[in-house]
CSV table of N, CA and C in Angstrom, one decimal:
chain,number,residue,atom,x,y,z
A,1,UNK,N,0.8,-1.2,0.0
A,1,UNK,CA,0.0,0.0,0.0
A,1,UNK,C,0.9,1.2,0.0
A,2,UNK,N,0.4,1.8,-0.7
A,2,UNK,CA,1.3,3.6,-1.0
A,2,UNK,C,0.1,4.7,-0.4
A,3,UNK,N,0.8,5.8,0.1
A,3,UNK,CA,0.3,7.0,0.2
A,3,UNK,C,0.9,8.3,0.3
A,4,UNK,N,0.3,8.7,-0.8
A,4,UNK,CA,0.7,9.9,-0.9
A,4,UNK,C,0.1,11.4,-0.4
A,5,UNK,N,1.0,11.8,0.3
A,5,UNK,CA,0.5,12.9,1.4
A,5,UNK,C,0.7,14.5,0.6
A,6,UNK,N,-0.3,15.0,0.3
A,6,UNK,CA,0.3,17.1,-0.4
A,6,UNK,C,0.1,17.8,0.8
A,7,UNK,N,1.2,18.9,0.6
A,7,UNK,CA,0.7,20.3,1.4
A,7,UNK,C,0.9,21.3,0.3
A,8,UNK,N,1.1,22.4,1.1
A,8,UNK,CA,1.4,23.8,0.3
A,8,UNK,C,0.5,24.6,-0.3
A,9,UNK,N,-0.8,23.9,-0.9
A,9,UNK,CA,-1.8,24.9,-1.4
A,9,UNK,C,-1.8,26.3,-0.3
A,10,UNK,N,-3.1,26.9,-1.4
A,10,UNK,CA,-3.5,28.2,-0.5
A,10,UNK,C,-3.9,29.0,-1.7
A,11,UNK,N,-3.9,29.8,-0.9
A,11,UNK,CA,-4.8,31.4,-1.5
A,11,UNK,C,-3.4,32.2,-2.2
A,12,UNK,N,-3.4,32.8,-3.3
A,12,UNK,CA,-2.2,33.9,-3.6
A,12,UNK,C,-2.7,34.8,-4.5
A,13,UNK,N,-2.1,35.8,-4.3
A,13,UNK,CA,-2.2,37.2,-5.2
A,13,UNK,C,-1.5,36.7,-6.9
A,14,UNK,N,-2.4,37.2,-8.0
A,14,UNK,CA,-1.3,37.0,-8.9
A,14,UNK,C,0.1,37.4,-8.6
A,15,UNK,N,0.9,36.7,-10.0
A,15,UNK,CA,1.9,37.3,-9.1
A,15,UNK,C,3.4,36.7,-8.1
A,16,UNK,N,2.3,36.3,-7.1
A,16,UNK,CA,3.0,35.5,-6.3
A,16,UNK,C,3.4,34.3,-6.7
A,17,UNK,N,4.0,33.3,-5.5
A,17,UNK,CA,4.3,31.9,-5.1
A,17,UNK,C,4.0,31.1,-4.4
A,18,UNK,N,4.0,29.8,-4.4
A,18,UNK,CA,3.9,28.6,-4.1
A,18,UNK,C,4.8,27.5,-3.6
A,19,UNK,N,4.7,26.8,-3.0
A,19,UNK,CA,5.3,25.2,-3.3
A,19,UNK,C,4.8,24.0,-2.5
A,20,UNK,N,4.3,23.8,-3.1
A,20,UNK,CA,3.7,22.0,-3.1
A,20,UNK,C,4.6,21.1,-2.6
A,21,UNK,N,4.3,20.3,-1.8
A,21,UNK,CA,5.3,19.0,-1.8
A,21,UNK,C,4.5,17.4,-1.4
A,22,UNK,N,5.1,16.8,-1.7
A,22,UNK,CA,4.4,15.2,-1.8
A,22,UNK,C,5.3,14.5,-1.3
A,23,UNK,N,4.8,13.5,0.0
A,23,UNK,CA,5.5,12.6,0.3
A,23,UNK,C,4.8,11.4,0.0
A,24,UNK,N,5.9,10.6,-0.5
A,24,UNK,CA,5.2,9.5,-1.1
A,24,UNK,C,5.9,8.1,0.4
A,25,UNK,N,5.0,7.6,0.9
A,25,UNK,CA,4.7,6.7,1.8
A,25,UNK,C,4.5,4.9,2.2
A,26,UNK,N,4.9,4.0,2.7
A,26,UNK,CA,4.5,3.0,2.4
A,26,UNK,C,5.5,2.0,1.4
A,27,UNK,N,4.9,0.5,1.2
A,27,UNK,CA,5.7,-0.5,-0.1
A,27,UNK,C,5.9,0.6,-1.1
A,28,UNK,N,7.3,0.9,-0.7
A,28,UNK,CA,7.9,1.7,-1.5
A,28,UNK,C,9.1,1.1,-2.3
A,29,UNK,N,9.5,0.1,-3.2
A,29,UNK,CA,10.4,-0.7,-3.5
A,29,UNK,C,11.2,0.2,-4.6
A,30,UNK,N,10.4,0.9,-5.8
A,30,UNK,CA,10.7,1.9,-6.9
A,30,UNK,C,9.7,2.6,-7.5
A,31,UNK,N,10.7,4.3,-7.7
A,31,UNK,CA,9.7,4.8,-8.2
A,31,UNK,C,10.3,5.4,-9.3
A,32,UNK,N,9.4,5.3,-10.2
A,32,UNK,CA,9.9,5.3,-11.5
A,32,UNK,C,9.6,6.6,-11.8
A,33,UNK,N,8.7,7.7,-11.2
A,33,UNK,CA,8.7,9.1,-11.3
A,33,UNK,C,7.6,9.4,-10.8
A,34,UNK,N,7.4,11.0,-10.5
A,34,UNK,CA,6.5,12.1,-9.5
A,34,UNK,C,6.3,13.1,-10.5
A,35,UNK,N,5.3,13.3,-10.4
A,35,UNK,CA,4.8,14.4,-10.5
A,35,UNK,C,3.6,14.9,-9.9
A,36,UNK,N,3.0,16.2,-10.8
A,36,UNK,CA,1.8,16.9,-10.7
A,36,UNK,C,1.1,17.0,-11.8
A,37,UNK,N,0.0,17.2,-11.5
A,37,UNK,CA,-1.5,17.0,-12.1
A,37,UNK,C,-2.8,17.9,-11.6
A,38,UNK,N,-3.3,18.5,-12.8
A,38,UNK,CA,-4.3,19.6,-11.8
A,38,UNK,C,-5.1,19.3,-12.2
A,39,UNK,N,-6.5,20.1,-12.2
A,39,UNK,CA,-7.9,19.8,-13.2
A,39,UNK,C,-8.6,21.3,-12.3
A,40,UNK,N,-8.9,22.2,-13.1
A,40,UNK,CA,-9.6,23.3,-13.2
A,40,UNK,C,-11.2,23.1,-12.9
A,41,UNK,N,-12.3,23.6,-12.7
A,41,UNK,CA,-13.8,23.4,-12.6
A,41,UNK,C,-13.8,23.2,-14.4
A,42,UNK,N,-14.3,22.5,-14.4
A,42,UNK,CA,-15.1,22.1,-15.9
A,42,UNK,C,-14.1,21.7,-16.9
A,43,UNK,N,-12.9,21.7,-16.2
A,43,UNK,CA,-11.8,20.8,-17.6
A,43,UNK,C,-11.2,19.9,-17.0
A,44,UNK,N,-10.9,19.0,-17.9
A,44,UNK,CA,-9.9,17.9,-17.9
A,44,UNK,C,-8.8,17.9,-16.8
A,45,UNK,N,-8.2,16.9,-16.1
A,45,UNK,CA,-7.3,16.6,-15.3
A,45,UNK,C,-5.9,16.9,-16.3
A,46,UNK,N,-4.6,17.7,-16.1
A,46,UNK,CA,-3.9,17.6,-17.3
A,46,UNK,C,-2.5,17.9,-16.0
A,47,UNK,N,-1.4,17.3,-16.8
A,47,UNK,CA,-0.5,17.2,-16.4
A,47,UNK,C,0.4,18.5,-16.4
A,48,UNK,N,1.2,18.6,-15.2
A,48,UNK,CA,1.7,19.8,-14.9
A,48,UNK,C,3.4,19.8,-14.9
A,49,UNK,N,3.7,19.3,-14.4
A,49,UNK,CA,5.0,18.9,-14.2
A,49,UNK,C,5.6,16.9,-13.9
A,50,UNK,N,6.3,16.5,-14.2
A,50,UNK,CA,6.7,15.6,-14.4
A,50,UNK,C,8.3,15.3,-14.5
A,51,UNK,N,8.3,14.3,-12.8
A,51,UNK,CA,10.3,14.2,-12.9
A,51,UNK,C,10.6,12.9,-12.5
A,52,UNK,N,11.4,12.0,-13.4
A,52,UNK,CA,11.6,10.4,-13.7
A,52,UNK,C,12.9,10.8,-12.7
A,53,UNK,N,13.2,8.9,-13.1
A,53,UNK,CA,14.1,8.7,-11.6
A,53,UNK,C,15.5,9.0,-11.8
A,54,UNK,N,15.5,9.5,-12.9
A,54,UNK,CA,16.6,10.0,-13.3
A,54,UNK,C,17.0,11.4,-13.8
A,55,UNK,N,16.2,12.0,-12.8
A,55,UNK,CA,15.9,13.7,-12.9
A,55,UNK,C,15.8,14.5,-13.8
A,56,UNK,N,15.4,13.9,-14.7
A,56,UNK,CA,15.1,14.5,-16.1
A,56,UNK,C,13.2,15.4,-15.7
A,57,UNK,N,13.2,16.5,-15.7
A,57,UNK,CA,11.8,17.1,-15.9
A,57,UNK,C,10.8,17.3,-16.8
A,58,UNK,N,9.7,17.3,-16.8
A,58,UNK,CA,9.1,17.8,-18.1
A,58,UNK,C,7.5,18.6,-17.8
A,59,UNK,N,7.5,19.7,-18.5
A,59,UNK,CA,6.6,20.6,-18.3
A,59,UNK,C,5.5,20.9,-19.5
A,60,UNK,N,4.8,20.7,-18.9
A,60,UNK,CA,3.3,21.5,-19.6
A,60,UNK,C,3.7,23.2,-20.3
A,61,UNK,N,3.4,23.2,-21.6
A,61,UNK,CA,4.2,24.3,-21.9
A,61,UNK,C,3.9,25.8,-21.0
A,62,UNK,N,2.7,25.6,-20.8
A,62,UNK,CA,2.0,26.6,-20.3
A,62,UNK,C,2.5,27.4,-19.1
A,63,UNK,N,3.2,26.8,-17.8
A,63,UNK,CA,4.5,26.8,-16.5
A,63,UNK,C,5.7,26.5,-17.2
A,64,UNK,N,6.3,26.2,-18.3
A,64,UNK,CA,7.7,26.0,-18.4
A,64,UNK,C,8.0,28.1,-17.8
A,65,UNK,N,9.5,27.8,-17.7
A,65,UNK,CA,9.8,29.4,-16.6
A,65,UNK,C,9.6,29.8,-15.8
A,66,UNK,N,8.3,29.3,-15.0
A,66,UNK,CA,7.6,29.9,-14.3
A,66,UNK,C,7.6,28.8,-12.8
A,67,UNK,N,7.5,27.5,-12.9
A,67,UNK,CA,7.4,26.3,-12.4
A,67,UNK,C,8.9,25.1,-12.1
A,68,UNK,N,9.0,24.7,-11.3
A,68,UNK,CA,9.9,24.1,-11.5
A,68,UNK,C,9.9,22.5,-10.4
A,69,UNK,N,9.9,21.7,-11.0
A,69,UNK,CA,10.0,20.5,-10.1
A,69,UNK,C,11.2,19.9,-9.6
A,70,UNK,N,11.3,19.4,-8.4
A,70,UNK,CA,12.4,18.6,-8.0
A,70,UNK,C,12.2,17.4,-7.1
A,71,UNK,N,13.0,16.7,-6.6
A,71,UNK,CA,12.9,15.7,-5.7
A,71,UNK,C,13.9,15.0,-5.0
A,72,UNK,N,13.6,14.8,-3.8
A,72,UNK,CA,14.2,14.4,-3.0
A,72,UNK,C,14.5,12.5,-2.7
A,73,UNK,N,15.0,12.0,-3.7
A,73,UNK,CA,15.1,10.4,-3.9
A,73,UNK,C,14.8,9.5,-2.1
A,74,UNK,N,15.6,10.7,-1.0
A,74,UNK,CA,16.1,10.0,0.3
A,74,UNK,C,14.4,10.0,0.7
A,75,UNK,N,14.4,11.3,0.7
A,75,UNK,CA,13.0,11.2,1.3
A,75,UNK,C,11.5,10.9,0.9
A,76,UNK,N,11.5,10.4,-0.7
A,76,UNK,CA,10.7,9.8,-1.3
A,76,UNK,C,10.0,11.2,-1.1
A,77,UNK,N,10.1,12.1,-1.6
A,77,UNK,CA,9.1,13.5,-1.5
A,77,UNK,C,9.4,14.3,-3.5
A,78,UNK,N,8.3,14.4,-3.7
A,78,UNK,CA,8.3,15.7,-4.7
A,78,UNK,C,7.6,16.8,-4.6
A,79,UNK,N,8.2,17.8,-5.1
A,79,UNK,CA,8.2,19.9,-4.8
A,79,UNK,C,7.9,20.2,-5.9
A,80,UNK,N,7.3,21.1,-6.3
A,80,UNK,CA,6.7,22.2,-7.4
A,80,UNK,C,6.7,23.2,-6.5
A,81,UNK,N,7.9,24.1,-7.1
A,81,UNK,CA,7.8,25.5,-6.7
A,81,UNK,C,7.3,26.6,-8.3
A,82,UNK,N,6.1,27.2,-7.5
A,82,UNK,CA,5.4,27.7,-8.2
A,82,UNK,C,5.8,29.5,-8.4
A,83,UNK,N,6.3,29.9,-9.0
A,83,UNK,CA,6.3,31.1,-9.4
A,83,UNK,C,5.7,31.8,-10.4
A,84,UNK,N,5.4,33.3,-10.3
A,84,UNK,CA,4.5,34.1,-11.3
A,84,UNK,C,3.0,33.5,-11.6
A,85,UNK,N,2.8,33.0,-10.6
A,85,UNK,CA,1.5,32.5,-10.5
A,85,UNK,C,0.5,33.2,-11.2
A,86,UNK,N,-0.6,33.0,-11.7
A,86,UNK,CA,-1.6,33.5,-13.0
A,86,UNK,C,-2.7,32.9,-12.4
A,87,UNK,N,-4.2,34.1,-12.6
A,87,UNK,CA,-5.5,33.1,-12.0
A,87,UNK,C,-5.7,31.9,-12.8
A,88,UNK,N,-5.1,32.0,-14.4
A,88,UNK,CA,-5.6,30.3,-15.0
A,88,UNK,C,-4.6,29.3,-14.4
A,89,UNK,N,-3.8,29.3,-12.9
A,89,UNK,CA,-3.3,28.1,-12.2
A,89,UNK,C,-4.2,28.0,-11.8
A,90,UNK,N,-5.0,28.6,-11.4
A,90,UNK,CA,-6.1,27.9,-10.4
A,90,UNK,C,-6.6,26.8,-10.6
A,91,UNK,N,-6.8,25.9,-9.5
A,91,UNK,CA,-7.3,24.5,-10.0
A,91,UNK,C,-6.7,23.4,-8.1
A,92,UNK,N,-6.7,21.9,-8.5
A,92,UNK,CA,-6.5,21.2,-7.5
A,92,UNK,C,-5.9,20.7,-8.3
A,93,UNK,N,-4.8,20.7,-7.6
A,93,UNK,CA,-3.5,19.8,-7.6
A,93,UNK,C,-3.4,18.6,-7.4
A,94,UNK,N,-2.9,17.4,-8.3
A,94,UNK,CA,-2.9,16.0,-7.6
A,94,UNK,C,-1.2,15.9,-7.6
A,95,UNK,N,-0.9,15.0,-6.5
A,95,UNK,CA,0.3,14.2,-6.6
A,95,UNK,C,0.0,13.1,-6.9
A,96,UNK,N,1.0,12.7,-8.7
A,96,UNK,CA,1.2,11.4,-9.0
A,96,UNK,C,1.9,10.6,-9.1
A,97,UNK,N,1.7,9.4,-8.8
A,97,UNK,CA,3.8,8.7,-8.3
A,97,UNK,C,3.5,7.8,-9.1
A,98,UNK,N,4.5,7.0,-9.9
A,98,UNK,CA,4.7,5.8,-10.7
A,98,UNK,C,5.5,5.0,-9.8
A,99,UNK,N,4.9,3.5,-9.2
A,99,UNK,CA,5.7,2.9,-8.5
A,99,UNK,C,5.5,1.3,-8.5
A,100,UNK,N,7.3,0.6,-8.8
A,100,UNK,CA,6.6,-0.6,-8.7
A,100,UNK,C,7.4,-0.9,-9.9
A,101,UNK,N,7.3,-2.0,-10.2
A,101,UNK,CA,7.7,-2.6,-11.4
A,101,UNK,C,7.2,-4.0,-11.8
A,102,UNK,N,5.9,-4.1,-13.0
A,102,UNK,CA,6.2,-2.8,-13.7
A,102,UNK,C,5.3,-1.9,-12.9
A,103,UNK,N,4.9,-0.3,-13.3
A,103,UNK,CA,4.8,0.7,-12.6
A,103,UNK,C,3.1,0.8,-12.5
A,104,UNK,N,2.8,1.0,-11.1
A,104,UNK,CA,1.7,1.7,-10.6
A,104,UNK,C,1.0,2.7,-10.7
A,105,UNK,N,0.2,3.0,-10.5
A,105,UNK,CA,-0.2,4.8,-10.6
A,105,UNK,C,-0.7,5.0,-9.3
A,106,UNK,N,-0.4,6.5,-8.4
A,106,UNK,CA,-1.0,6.3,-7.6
A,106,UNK,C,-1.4,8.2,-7.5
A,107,UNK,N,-2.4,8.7,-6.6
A,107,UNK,CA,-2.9,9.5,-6.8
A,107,UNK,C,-2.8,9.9,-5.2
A,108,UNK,N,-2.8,11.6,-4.7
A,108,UNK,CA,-2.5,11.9,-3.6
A,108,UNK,C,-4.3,12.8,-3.6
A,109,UNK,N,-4.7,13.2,-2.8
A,109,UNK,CA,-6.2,13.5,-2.2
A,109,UNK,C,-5.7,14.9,-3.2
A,110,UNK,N,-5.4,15.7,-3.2
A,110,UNK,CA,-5.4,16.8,-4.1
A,110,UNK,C,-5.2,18.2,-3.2
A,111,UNK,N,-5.1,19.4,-3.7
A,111,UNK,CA,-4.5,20.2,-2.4
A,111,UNK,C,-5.1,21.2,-3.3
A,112,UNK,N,-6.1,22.3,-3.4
A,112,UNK,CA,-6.6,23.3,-3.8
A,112,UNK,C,-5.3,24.7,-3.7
A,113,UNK,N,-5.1,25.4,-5.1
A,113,UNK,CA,-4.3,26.3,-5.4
A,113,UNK,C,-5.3,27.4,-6.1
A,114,UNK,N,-5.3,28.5,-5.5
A,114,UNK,CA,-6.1,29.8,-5.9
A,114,UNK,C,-5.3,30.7,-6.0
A,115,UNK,N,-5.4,31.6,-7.3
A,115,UNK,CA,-4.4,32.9,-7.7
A,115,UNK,C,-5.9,34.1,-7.8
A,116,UNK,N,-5.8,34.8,-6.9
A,116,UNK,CA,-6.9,35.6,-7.2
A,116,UNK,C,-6.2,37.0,-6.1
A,117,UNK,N,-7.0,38.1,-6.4
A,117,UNK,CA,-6.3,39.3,-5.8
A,117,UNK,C,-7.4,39.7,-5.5
């Protein structure tokens, strides 16, 4: 069993920042990568950031510059630090971990992010 724990949402001014982090918990043998995942009121779940076990990153064009993911291998945790935040971030955040081999999906409860002034 896995679980994945978020903090860091909240309320922000355009503008502002963020950072998210996910600890991923439990039969933890491999993880093949972390990321984020949001879904806005009335759209699609779409992927935000994305970082494999070999620290390679990958971004949603829309946050490349602005976003940045990292991870902590020791502590089984992944960060999205959120900069120049824009009301179209608005949305809930998922943490999603690839784990296992071959790989899992697993989804964290979601952490609400609001850019509004």
């Amino acid at each position: 069993q896995v679980q994945l724990v978020e903090s860091g949402g909240g309320l922000v001014q355009p503008g502002g920042s963020l950072r998210l982090s996910c600890a991923a918990s439990g039969s933890i043998f491999s993880i093949y990568a972390m990321g984020w995942y949001r879904q806005a009121p009335g759209k699609q779940r779409e992927l935000v950031a994305l970082i494999t076990n070999n620290g390679r990153p990958n971004y949603v064009d829309s946050v490349k510059g602005r976003f940045t993911i990292s991870r902590d291998n020791a502590k089984n945790t992944v960060y999205l630090q959120m900069n120049s935040l824009k009301p179209e971030d608005t949305a809930v955040y998922y943490c999603n971990a690839r784990i296992g081999v071959p790989p899992n999906t697993y989804w964290g409860q979601g952490t609400q992010v609001t850019v509004s002034s």
